Coordinates of C-alpha atoms in Angstrom, one line a residue:
Chain A
X1 CA 0.0 0.0 0.0
X2 CA 1.2 3.4 -0.8
X3 CA -0.9 5.0 1.9
X4 CA 1.7 4.7 4.6
X5 CA 4.4 6.5 2.8
X6 CA 2.4 9.5 1.8
X7 CA 2.3 12.8 3.6
X8 CA 0.2 13.1 6.7
X9 CA -3.3 14.4 6.5
X10 CA -4.9 17.0 8.7
X11 CA -3.2 18.3 11.8
X12 CA -5.0 15.6 13.8
X13 CA -3.8 15.2 17.3
X14 CA -2.3 11.9 16.4
X15 CA -0.5 10.2 19.3
X16 CA 2.9 8.9 18.5
X17 CA 2.2 5.6 16.7
X18 CA 2.8 3.3 19.6
X19 CA 2.3 0.4 17.3
X20 CA 1.2 -1.8 20.1
X21 CA -1.4 -4.4 19.5
X22 CA -4.8 -4.5 21.1
X23 CA -3.3 -5.3 24.4
X24 CA -3.0 -1.8 25.6
X25 CA -6.2 -1.1 27.3
X26 CA -5.1 2.4 28.2
X27 CA -7.7 4.7 26.9
X28 CA -6.5 6.7 23.9
X29 CA -7.5 10.4 23.8
X30 CA -11.1 10.7 22.7
X31 CA -11.5 12.7 19.5
X32 CA -15.3 12.6 19.4
X33 CA -17.2 12.8 22.6
X34 CA -21.0 12.6 22.7
X35 CA -22.8 13.2 25.9
X36 CA -26.6 12.7 26.1
X37 CA -27.1 13.5 22.5
X38 CA -30.7 13.4 21.4
X39 CA -31.8 14.1 17.8
X40 CA -35.3 15.1 17.0
X41 CA -37.1 15.3 13.7
X42 CA -39.9 17.6 14.7
X43 CA -41.4 15.9 17.7
X44 CA -40.0 12.5 16.9
X45 CA -37.0 11.6 19.0
X46 CA -34.8 9.6 16.6
X47 CA -31.8 9.4 18.9
X48 CA -32.4 9.1 22.6
X49 CA -29.7 10.4 24.8
X50 CA -26.7 8.7 23.3
X51 CA -23.3 9.0 24.9
X52 CA -20.2 7.6 23.3
X53 CA -16.7 8.5 22.4
X54 CA -14.4 7.7 19.5
X55 CA -10.7 7.8 19.8
X56 CA -8.2 9.1 17.3
X57 CA -7.4 6.7 14.4
X58 CA -9.8 4.0 15.3
X59 CA -12.6 2.6 13.2
X60 CA -15.9 2.5 14.8
X61 CA -18.9 0.6 13.3
X62 CA -22.5 1.6 14.0
X63 CA -24.8 -1.4 13.6
X64 CA -28.5 -1.9 14.2
X65 CA -31.7 -2.6 12.3
X66 CA -33.1 -0.1 9.8
X67 CA -34.6 3.0 11.4
X68 CA -32.6 2.5 14.6
X69 CA -31.1 6.0 14.3
X70 CA -27.5 5.0 13.5
X71 CA -27.4 7.1 10.3
X72 CA -29.2 10.0 12.0
X73 CA -26.5 10.0 14.7
X74 CA -23.8 9.8 12.1
X75 CA -25.2 12.7 10.2
X76 CA -25.3 14.8 13.3
X77 CA -21.5 14.5 13.7
X78 CA -20.9 16.8 10.7
X79 CA -24.2 18.6 11.2
X80 CA -25.3 17.7 7.7
X81 CA -28.6 16.9 9.4
X82 CA -29.0 20.7 9.6
X83 CA -30.2 20.5 6.0
X84 CA -33.2 18.5 7.2
X85 CA -36.1 20.7 8.1
X86 CA -37.2 20.4 11.7
X87 CA -34.1 18.5 12.8
X88 CA -32.9 19.5 16.2
X89 CA -30.0 18.2 18.4
X90 CA -29.7 18.4 22.1
X91 CA -26.9 17.3 24.4
X92 CA -23.2 17.8 23.9
X93 CA -21.2 16.7 20.9
X94 CA -17.5 17.6 21.0
X95 CA -14.9 17.0 18.4
X96 CA -11.3 17.7 19.5
X97 CA -12.7 19.3 22.6
X98 CA -14.9 21.7 20.8
X99 CA -18.7 21.6 21.1
X100 CA -19.8 21.5 17.4
X101 CA -23.3 22.6 18.3
X102 CA -22.2 25.7 20.2
X103 CA -23.2 28.9 18.6
X104 CA -20.6 30.5 16.3
X105 CA -19.3 27.1 15.1
X106 CA -18.2 27.5 11.5
X107 CA -20.0 24.7 9.6
X108 CA -17.7 25.0 6.6
X109 CA -14.6 24.3 8.8
X110 CA -16.4 21.6 10.6
X111 CA -17.4 19.8 7.4
X112 CA -13.9 20.0 6.1
X113 CA -12.6 18.4 9.2
X114 CA -15.4 15.8 9.2
X115 CA -15.7 14.3 5.8
X116 CA -18.5 12.2 4.7
X117 CA -19.1 9.3 2.3
X118 CA -22.7 8.5 1.4
X119 CA -24.6 5.3 0.9
X120 CA -25.0 5.8 -2.8
X121 CA -21.9 6.9 -4.7
X122 CA -22.5 10.5 -5.5
X123 CA -19.7 11.9 -7.6
X124 CA -20.6 15.2 -9.3
X125 CA -21.4 14.9 -13.0
X126 CA -18.0 16.4 -13.9
X127 CA -14.6 15.0 -14.4
X128 CA -12.7 12.8 -12.0
X129 CA -10.2 15.6 -11.5
X130 CA -12.9 18.2 -10.8
X131 CA -14.5 15.9 -8.3
X132 CA -11.3 15.6 -6.2
X133 CA -10.4 19.2 -6.5
X134 CA -13.8 20.5 -5.5
X135 CA -13.0 20.8 -1.8
X136 CA -9.5 22.2 -2.2
X137 CA -10.7 24.8 -4.8
X138 CA -13.4 26.0 -2.3
X139 CA -10.5 26.5 0.2
X140 CA -8.8 28.7 -2.4
X141 CA -6.2 26.3 -3.8
X142 CA -5.8 27.5 -7.3
X143 CA -2.3 26.5 -8.6
X144 CA -2.5 23.8 -11.1
X145 CA 0.6 22.0 -9.7
X146 CA -0.8 22.0 -6.2
X147 CA -4.2 20.6 -7.4
X148 CA -2.4 18.0 -9.5
X149 CA -0.5 16.9 -6.4
X150 CA -3.7 16.7 -4.3
X151 CA -5.5 14.7 -7.0
X152 CA -2.7 12.1 -7.2
X153 CA -2.3 11.9 -3.5
X154 CA -5.9 11.5 -2.7
X155 CA -6.6 9.0 -5.5
X156 CA -3.7 7.0 -4.3
X157 CA -4.9 7.0 -0.7
X158 CA -8.3 5.9 -2.0
X159 CA -6.6 3.1 -4.0
X160 CA -8.0 4.2 -7.3
X161 CA -5.1 6.1 -8.8
X162 CA -4.2 3.2 -11.2
X163 CA -7.7 3.0 -12.5
X164 CA -8.2 6.7 -12.8
X165 CA -4.9 8.2 -13.8
X166 CA -5.4 7.9 -17.6
X167 CA -8.9 9.3 -17.5
X168 CA -8.7 12.1 -15.0
X169 CA -10.5 14.5 -17.3
X170 CA -13.3 12.2 -18.3
X171 CA -16.7 12.1 -16.6
X172 CA -16.8 10.5 -13.2
X173 CA -20.1 9.0 -14.1
X174 CA -18.4 6.7 -16.6
X175 CA -16.8 4.7 -13.7
X176 CA -18.3 1.6 -12.1
X177 CA -20.2 2.0 -8.8
X178 CA -17.3 0.7 -6.7
X179 CA -14.9 3.1 -8.5
X180 CA -17.3 5.9 -8.0
X181 CA -17.4 5.2 -4.3
X182 CA -13.6 5.2 -4.0
X183 CA -13.6 8.4 -5.9
X184 CA -16.0 9.9 -3.4
X185 CA -13.6 8.7 -0.6
X186 CA -10.7 10.4 -2.4
X187 CA -12.9 13.5 -2.8
X188 CA -13.6 13.5 0.9
X189 CA -9.9 13.1 1.7
X190 CA -9.0 16.1 -0.3
X191 CA -10.2 18.5 2.3
X192 CA -7.8 16.8 4.7
X193 CA -10.4 15.7 7.3
X194 CA -9.5 14.2 10.6
X195 CA -12.7 12.2 10.8
X196 CA -14.4 10.3 8.0
X197 CA -18.1 9.4 8.3
X198 CA -19.3 6.6 6.1
X199 CA -22.9 5.9 5.8
X200 CA -23.3 2.4 4.5
X201 CA -20.6 2.9 1.9
X202 CA -20.9 -0.6 0.5
X203 CA -24.6 -1.2 0.4
X204 CA -24.9 -0.3 -3.3
X205 CA -21.8 -2.3 -4.3
X206 CA -21.0 -5.8 -5.3
X207 CA -18.9 -8.1 -3.1
X208 CA -15.6 -7.4 -4.9
X209 CA -16.0 -3.6 -4.8
X210 CA -17.1 -4.0 -1.1
X211 CA -13.9 -5.9 -0.3
X212 CA -11.9 -3.1 -1.8
X213 CA -13.7 -0.4 0.2
X214 CA -13.2 -2.5 3.4
X215 CA -9.4 -2.8 2.7
X216 CA -9.4 0.9 2.2
X217 CA -11.1 1.6 5.5
X218 CA -8.5 -0.5 7.3
X219 CA -5.7 1.2 5.5
X220 CA -7.1 4.7 6.0
X221 CA -7.4 4.4 9.7
X222 CA -3.7 5.4 10.0
X223 CA -4.7 8.8 8.5
X224 CA -8.2 9.4 9.8
X225 CA -10.7 8.4 12.4
X226 CA -13.5 6.5 10.7
X227 CA -17.0 5.9 11.7
X228 CA -18.9 3.5 9.4
X229 CA -22.6 2.7 9.5
X230 CA -23.3 -0.7 8.2
X231 CA -26.0 -3.3 7.9
X232 CA -23.5 -6.0 7.3
X233 CA -22.4 -7.6 10.6
X234 CA -19.5 -9.3 8.9
X235 CA -18.3 -6.0 7.6
X236 CA -18.4 -4.5 11.1
X237 CA -16.4 -7.4 12.4
X238 CA -13.9 -7.2 9.7
X239 CA -13.1 -3.5 9.7
X240 CA -13.9 -2.0 13.0
X241 CA -12.0 -1.7 16.3
X242 CA -15.1 -0.9 18.3
X243 CA -18.8 -1.4 17.5
X244 CA -21.9 0.4 18.7
X245 CA -25.2 -1.3 18.5
X246 CA -28.2 1.0 18.2
X247 CA -31.8 -0.1 18.6
X248 CA -34.9 2.2 18.5
X249 CA -32.8 5.3 18.9
X250 CA -30.9 4.1 21.9
X251 CA -27.3 3.0 22.1
X252 CA -27.7 -0.5 23.5
X253 CA -24.1 -1.5 23.7
X254 CA -20.7 -0.1 22.7
X255 CA -17.6 -2.1 23.1
X256 CA -14.5 -3.6 21.4
X257 CA -15.7 -5.3 18.3
X258 CA -14.2 -8.6 19.3
X259 CA -16.1 -8.5 22.6
X260 CA -19.3 -7.5 20.9
X261 CA -19.3 -10.3 18.5
X262 CA -18.1 -13.0 20.9
X263 CA -19.4 -12.1 24.2
X264 CA -21.9 -9.3 24.2
X265 CA -23.2 -7.9 27.4
X266 CA -26.7 -7.3 26.3
X267 CA -29.2 -9.9 25.2
X268 CA -30.5 -7.6 22.5
X269 CA -27.1 -7.3 21.0
X270 CA -26.6 -11.0 20.9
X271 CA -30.0 -11.6 19.4
X272 CA -29.3 -9.0 16.7
X273 CA -25.8 -10.2 15.9
X274 CA -26.9 -13.8 15.7
X275 CA -29.6 -12.8 13.4
X276 CA -32.6 -13.5 15.6
X277 CA -34.2 -10.2 14.7
X278 CA -33.5 -7.0 12.7
Chain B
X1 CA -57.9 -26.7 -16.8
X2 CA -59.0 -26.3 -20.4
X3 CA -61.6 -23.6 -19.4
X4 CA -58.9 -21.9 -17.5
X5 CA -56.6 -21.8 -20.4
X6 CA -59.4 -20.6 -22.7
X7 CA -60.1 -17.8 -20.2
X8 CA -56.5 -16.8 -20.1
X9 CA -56.2 -16.7 -23.8
X10 CA -59.2 -14.5 -24.1
X11 CA -57.8 -12.2 -21.5
X12 CA -54.5 -12.3 -23.3
X13 CA -56.2 -11.5 -26.6
X14 CA -58.0 -8.6 -25.0
X15 CA -54.9 -7.2 -23.4
X16 CA -53.0 -7.5 -26.7
X17 CA -55.9 -5.9 -28.5
X18 CA -56.0 -3.0 -26.2
X19 CA -52.2 -2.6 -26.4
X20 CA -52.4 -2.7 -30.2
X21 CA -55.1 -0.1 -30.2
X22 CA -53.2 2.2 -27.9
X23 CA -50.1 1.8 -30.0
X24 CA -51.9 2.6 -33.3
X25 CA -53.6 5.6 -31.7
X26 CA -50.3 7.1 -30.4
X27 CA -48.6 6.5 -33.7
X28 CA -51.6 8.0 -35.5
X29 CA -51.7 11.2 -33.4
X30 CA -48.0 11.7 -33.7
X31 CA -48.4 11.6 -37.4
X32 CA -51.3 14.0 -37.3
X33 CA -49.2 16.5 -35.2
X34 CA -46.2 16.1 -37.5
X35 CA -48.3 16.6 -40.6
X36 CA -49.9 19.7 -39.1
X37 CA -46.5 21.1 -38.3
X38 CA -45.2 20.3 -41.7
X39 CA -48.2 22.0 -43.3
X40 CA -47.6 25.1 -41.3
X41 CA -43.9 25.2 -42.0
X42 CA -44.4 24.3 -45.6
X43 CA -47.1 27.0 -46.1
X44 CA -44.8 29.5 -44.4
X45 CA -41.9 28.6 -46.7
X46 CA -43.9 28.7 -49.9
X47 CA -45.4 32.1 -49.1
X48 CA -42.5 33.6 -47.2
X49 CA -39.5 32.4 -49.2
X50 CA -40.7 33.9 -52.5
X51 CA -40.7 37.4 -51.0
X52 CA -37.6 36.9 -48.9
X53 CA -34.5 38.5 -50.4
X54 CA -31.3 40.1 -49.2
X55 CA -33.1 43.4 -49.4
X56 CA -35.3 42.3 -46.5
X57 CA -32.3 42.6 -44.2
X58 CA -30.7 45.6 -45.8
X59 CA -33.5 47.9 -46.7
X60 CA -35.9 50.0 -44.8
X61 CA -39.6 50.3 -45.7
X62 CA -39.9 52.7 -48.7
X63 CA -43.3 53.8 -47.6
X64 CA -44.7 52.8 -51.0
X65 CA -47.8 50.6 -50.7
X66 CA -47.1 48.9 -54.0
X67 CA -44.2 47.8 -56.0
X68 CA -41.0 48.2 -54.0
X69 CA -42.1 48.2 -50.4
X70 CA -38.6 47.9 -49.1
X71 CA -37.3 45.6 -46.4
X72 CA -37.5 45.1 -42.6
X73 CA -34.0 45.9 -41.5
X74 CA -35.3 48.2 -38.8
X75 CA -37.7 45.5 -37.5
X76 CA -35.0 42.8 -37.3
X77 CA -32.7 45.1 -35.4
X78 CA -35.5 46.4 -33.2
X79 CA -36.6 42.8 -32.3
X80 CA -33.0 41.9 -31.4
X81 CA -32.6 45.0 -29.2
X82 CA -36.0 44.4 -27.5
X83 CA -35.2 40.7 -26.9
X84 CA -31.7 41.6 -25.6
X85 CA -33.0 44.2 -23.2
X86 CA -35.9 42.0 -22.0
X87 CA -33.4 39.1 -21.4
X88 CA -31.0 41.3 -19.4
X89 CA -33.9 42.1 -17.0
X90 CA -36.0 39.0 -17.2
X91 CA -33.5 36.1 -17.2
X92 CA -31.6 37.1 -14.0
X93 CA -34.8 37.9 -12.1
X94 CA -36.4 34.7 -13.3
X95 CA -33.4 32.6 -12.5
X96 CA -33.0 34.1 -9.0
X97 CA -36.7 33.6 -8.3
X98 CA -36.4 30.0 -9.4
X99 CA -33.3 29.4 -7.3
X100 CA -35.1 30.9 -4.3
X101 CA -38.1 28.7 -4.7
X102 CA -36.1 25.6 -5.2
X103 CA -33.1 26.0 -2.9
X104 CA -34.0 28.6 -0.2
X105 CA -37.6 27.8 0.5
X106 CA -37.0 26.0 3.8
X107 CA -40.3 26.3 5.4
X108 CA -40.8 30.0 4.7
X109 CA -44.4 31.1 4.1
X110 CA -43.2 33.2 1.2
X111 CA -42.6 30.5 -1.3
X112 CA -46.2 29.4 -1.8
X113 CA -47.6 32.8 -2.7
X114 CA -44.6 33.5 -5.0
X115 CA -45.2 30.2 -6.8
X116 CA -48.9 31.0 -7.1
X117 CA -48.2 34.5 -8.4
X118 CA -45.8 33.2 -10.9
X119 CA -48.4 30.7 -12.2
X120 CA -51.0 33.5 -12.5
X121 CA -48.6 35.8 -14.2
X122 CA -47.6 33.1 -16.7
X123 CA -51.3 32.9 -17.6
X124 CA -52.0 36.6 -17.9
X125 CA -53.0 37.5 -21.5
X126 CA -50.1 39.5 -22.9
X127 CA -52.3 42.4 -23.9
X128 CA -52.8 43.0 -20.2
X129 CA -49.1 43.2 -19.8
X130 CA -49.0 45.7 -22.7
X131 CA -51.6 47.9 -21.0
X132 CA -49.7 47.7 -17.7
X133 CA -46.6 48.8 -19.5
X134 CA -48.5 51.6 -21.1
X135 CA -49.8 52.9 -17.8
X136 CA -46.5 52.6 -15.9
X137 CA -43.9 53.4 -18.5
X138 CA -45.5 55.2 -21.5
X139 CA -48.0 57.6 -19.9
X140 CA -45.6 59.0 -17.3
X141 CA -42.9 59.5 -19.9
X142 CA -45.3 60.9 -22.3
X143 CA -44.2 58.9 -25.3
X144 CA -44.0 55.4 -26.6
X145 CA -40.5 53.9 -26.0
X146 CA -38.4 50.8 -26.4
X147 CA -37.7 50.4 -22.7
X148 CA -41.4 50.1 -22.0
X149 CA -41.6 47.4 -24.6
X150 CA -38.6 45.5 -23.3
X151 CA -39.8 45.7 -19.8
X152 CA -43.2 44.4 -20.8
X153 CA -41.5 41.5 -22.5
X154 CA -39.3 40.9 -19.4
X155 CA -42.4 40.8 -17.3
X156 CA -43.7 37.9 -19.4
X157 CA -40.3 36.2 -19.2
X158 CA -39.9 36.2 -15.5
X159 CA -42.6 33.7 -14.5
X160 CA -41.7 31.3 -17.3
X161 CA -38.0 31.3 -16.4
X162 CA -38.7 31.2 -12.7
X163 CA -41.0 28.2 -12.8
X164 CA -38.9 26.2 -15.2
X165 CA -35.7 27.0 -13.2
X166 CA -37.4 25.8 -10.0
X167 CA -38.6 22.6 -11.7
X168 CA -35.3 21.9 -13.2
X169 CA -33.3 22.6 -10.1
X170 CA -35.6 20.3 -8.1
X171 CA -34.7 17.5 -10.5
X172 CA -31.0 17.7 -9.6
X173 CA -30.4 14.8 -7.2
X174 CA -30.4 15.7 -3.6
X175 CA -27.2 13.7 -3.0
X176 CA -25.2 16.3 -5.0
X177 CA -26.3 18.9 -2.5
X178 CA -25.3 16.6 0.4
X179 CA -21.9 15.8 -1.2
X180 CA -21.2 19.5 -1.8
X181 CA -22.3 20.6 1.7
X182 CA -20.4 17.6 3.2
X183 CA -17.2 18.9 1.5
X184 CA -17.5 22.2 3.3
X185 CA -19.2 24.2 0.6
X186 CA -21.6 26.9 1.5
X187 CA -25.1 26.9 0.1
X188 CA -24.2 29.6 -2.5
X189 CA -21.2 27.7 -3.6
X190 CA -23.2 24.5 -3.9
X191 CA -25.8 26.2 -6.0
X192 CA -23.3 28.0 -8.3
X193 CA -20.8 25.2 -8.7
X194 CA -22.8 22.0 -8.5
X195 CA -26.5 22.5 -8.9
X196 CA -26.6 25.1 -11.7
X197 CA -24.0 23.4 -13.8
X198 CA -25.7 20.0 -13.4
X199 CA -28.9 21.6 -14.6
X200 CA -27.5 23.9 -17.3
X201 CA -29.1 22.1 -20.2
X202 CA -32.5 22.3 -18.8
X203 CA -32.1 25.8 -17.6
X204 CA -31.1 26.8 -21.1
X205 CA -34.3 25.1 -22.4
X206 CA -36.4 27.2 -20.0
X207 CA -34.7 30.4 -21.0
X208 CA -35.1 29.5 -24.7
X209 CA -38.8 28.9 -24.1
X210 CA -39.1 32.3 -22.6
X211 CA -37.2 34.0 -25.4
X212 CA -39.1 32.3 -28.0
X213 CA -42.3 33.2 -26.3
X214 CA -41.6 36.9 -26.1
X215 CA -40.0 37.1 -29.6
X216 CA -43.4 36.2 -30.9
X217 CA -45.3 38.7 -28.8
X218 CA -47.1 41.5 -30.5
X219 CA -49.7 42.8 -28.1
X220 CA -47.5 44.0 -25.3
X221 CA -45.4 45.9 -27.9
X222 CA -48.3 47.7 -29.5
X223 CA -48.9 49.7 -26.4
X224 CA -45.3 50.2 -25.4
X225 CA -42.7 50.2 -28.1
X226 CA -45.4 51.0 -30.6
X227 CA -43.4 50.2 -33.7
X228 CA -41.9 52.5 -36.3
X229 CA -41.0 52.6 -39.9
X230 CA -37.6 54.1 -39.1
X231 CA -34.4 52.6 -38.0
X232 CA -34.0 53.1 -34.3
X233 CA -31.3 52.0 -31.9
X234 CA -32.4 54.4 -29.1
X235 CA -34.7 52.5 -26.8
X236 CA -36.0 55.8 -25.5
X237 CA -37.7 56.2 -28.8
X238 CA -40.5 54.1 -30.3
X239 CA -39.0 50.8 -31.5
X240 CA -39.9 48.8 -34.5
X241 CA -40.2 45.0 -34.1
X242 CA -40.8 42.2 -36.5
X243 CA -44.1 41.2 -34.9
X244 CA -45.6 44.6 -34.9
X245 CA -44.4 45.2 -38.4
X246 CA -45.8 41.9 -39.5
X247 CA -49.1 42.8 -37.8
X248 CA -49.2 46.2 -39.6
X249 CA -48.4 44.8 -43.0
X250 CA -50.5 41.7 -42.7
X251 CA -53.6 43.6 -41.7
X252 CA -53.0 46.4 -44.2
X253 CA -54.6 46.5 -47.7
X254 CA -51.4 46.3 -49.8
X255 CA -50.7 42.8 -51.3
X256 CA -47.1 43.6 -51.6
X257 CA -46.8 44.5 -47.9
X258 CA -48.7 41.4 -47.0
X259 CA -46.2 39.3 -49.0
X260 CA -43.4 41.0 -47.0
X261 CA -45.2 40.1 -43.8
X262 CA -44.9 36.4 -44.8
X263 CA -41.2 36.8 -45.2
X264 CA -41.1 38.5 -41.8
X265 CA -42.8 35.5 -40.2
X266 CA -40.2 33.2 -41.7
X267 CA -37.4 35.4 -40.6
X268 CA -38.8 35.5 -37.0
X269 CA -38.9 31.8 -36.8
X270 CA -35.4 31.6 -38.3
X271 CA -34.2 34.1 -35.7
X272 CA -35.6 32.1 -32.8
X273 CA -34.0 29.0 -34.2
X274 CA -30.6 30.6 -34.6
X275 CA -30.8 32.2 -31.1
X276 CA -31.6 28.8 -29.7
X277 CA -28.6 27.1 -31.3
X278 CA -26.3 30.0 -30.3
X279 CA -27.3 29.9 -26.6
X280 CA -27.1 26.1 -26.5
X281 CA -23.6 26.3 -28.0
X282 CA -22.5 29.0 -25.6
X283 CA -23.8 27.1 -22.6
X284 CA -22.2 23.8 -23.6
X285 CA -18.9 25.5 -24.1
X286 CA -19.0 27.3 -20.7
X287 CA -19.8 24.1 -18.9
X288 CA -17.2 22.2 -21.0
X289 CA -14.4 24.7 -20.1
X290 CA -15.0 24.2 -16.4
X291 CA -14.1 20.5 -16.6

């Protein structure tokens, strides 16, 4: 993988890579801290007082049946839910120590720091190059050389450089679904985020494309903290360090993925994971 | 079993019959429409082409009712000026209204009345717009003028452009908006850099519809720009236009002028056609250069 050798991403407060295995139970510094977060759509409480934290450079999976609120919670982390009319968030949600729902928070900065990849690949109907440079251009990067470098860097990080390098100026819509999704990941990386939110990134993809995205998630965690919503239990088990199980808007259980899948605390978690409901 | 099969085949036959009927009907009506269109165009060409000459574009009316009646240089120019002025006012206002309705209407109570007013305005007979222009822009100034004509046309354009813009922007997939916002774009940046470019083709169609509509308007101009037999490039003066000139000639007694009116109609249609192509070409190049 080329990812490791490439320049570092955002000025994320990355701890010295103490390449220790799982063994160290010492809590790493929390990057995202949610305390009693509730999300309302009008009068409906979609998320009920959820508290959890996510550490730097880990992959967290949100699982749960459809409508359990996991996507809603994800979408409140970059405040993209603000676009939904009648959506309201209470409680405290901090990223890097800053309350993102405090007044005066700059949403533009927030969303650059917290990138997002959506369920359905959604490249803009422009060229591959224009897709990746969209974010940097908004930030005022104009020089061709700089943009070229960003494009190559991000496409490499998203493991799609080899497939895209000869067609950078052709339409992104000419790519396959899996390629489009990796392009969307590259596009999100181009704003140098410290957190990457992925909302069921593989649900529209075939198994081979899915495997590529999963590899990518594991590779990218050196660079960014990743939260991935998934319906696929095996996927959660394969890619995540910790897993959060949501049910009916509540966080039922949140633990190391290995624990969740072998020895869950809650009966509901076990029943969901073993496929008895959901 | 057998009865069942017979039933099914009867049902099948009925369905197939209905389908064949529908198919034949739709083909038939398409042919009817096409033939009608061809008749109109053919009629226009036979009558218009014979009186169309280079002189049409280079000569002014001679004033003579018979023999050499001259050309319509003044009217071609006048129509172009009026359309240009109307577009300068009408297109931006229409686009902005459409953008507001589609993108900024987040639960405000303003959007529904605006939408309603647009729909009503789009249906107002154009003579009414002409009279409005007369009252507001001709009477206070004391003389017929091109500005009044252009504004009357712009007034007709705005609701058409606004409503098509709204419809077309709504068709842009919502996930483009999410993607753009998610990358740290502001709403304005999202609209300008993602949504409008994605809808360029259909926005251009809406604009063309509006231009084509006003290019063929006569009534609003009768009361505002009035028309003129002279060459005029000053919009503060009465302005000639193809439609009004056609109207004057076509309703007049002179057969030679009537012939020229036919040529005028042909030129008007050609003008709209050329404008359409030119705008489409320009739009596709602008979008192309961004990539």
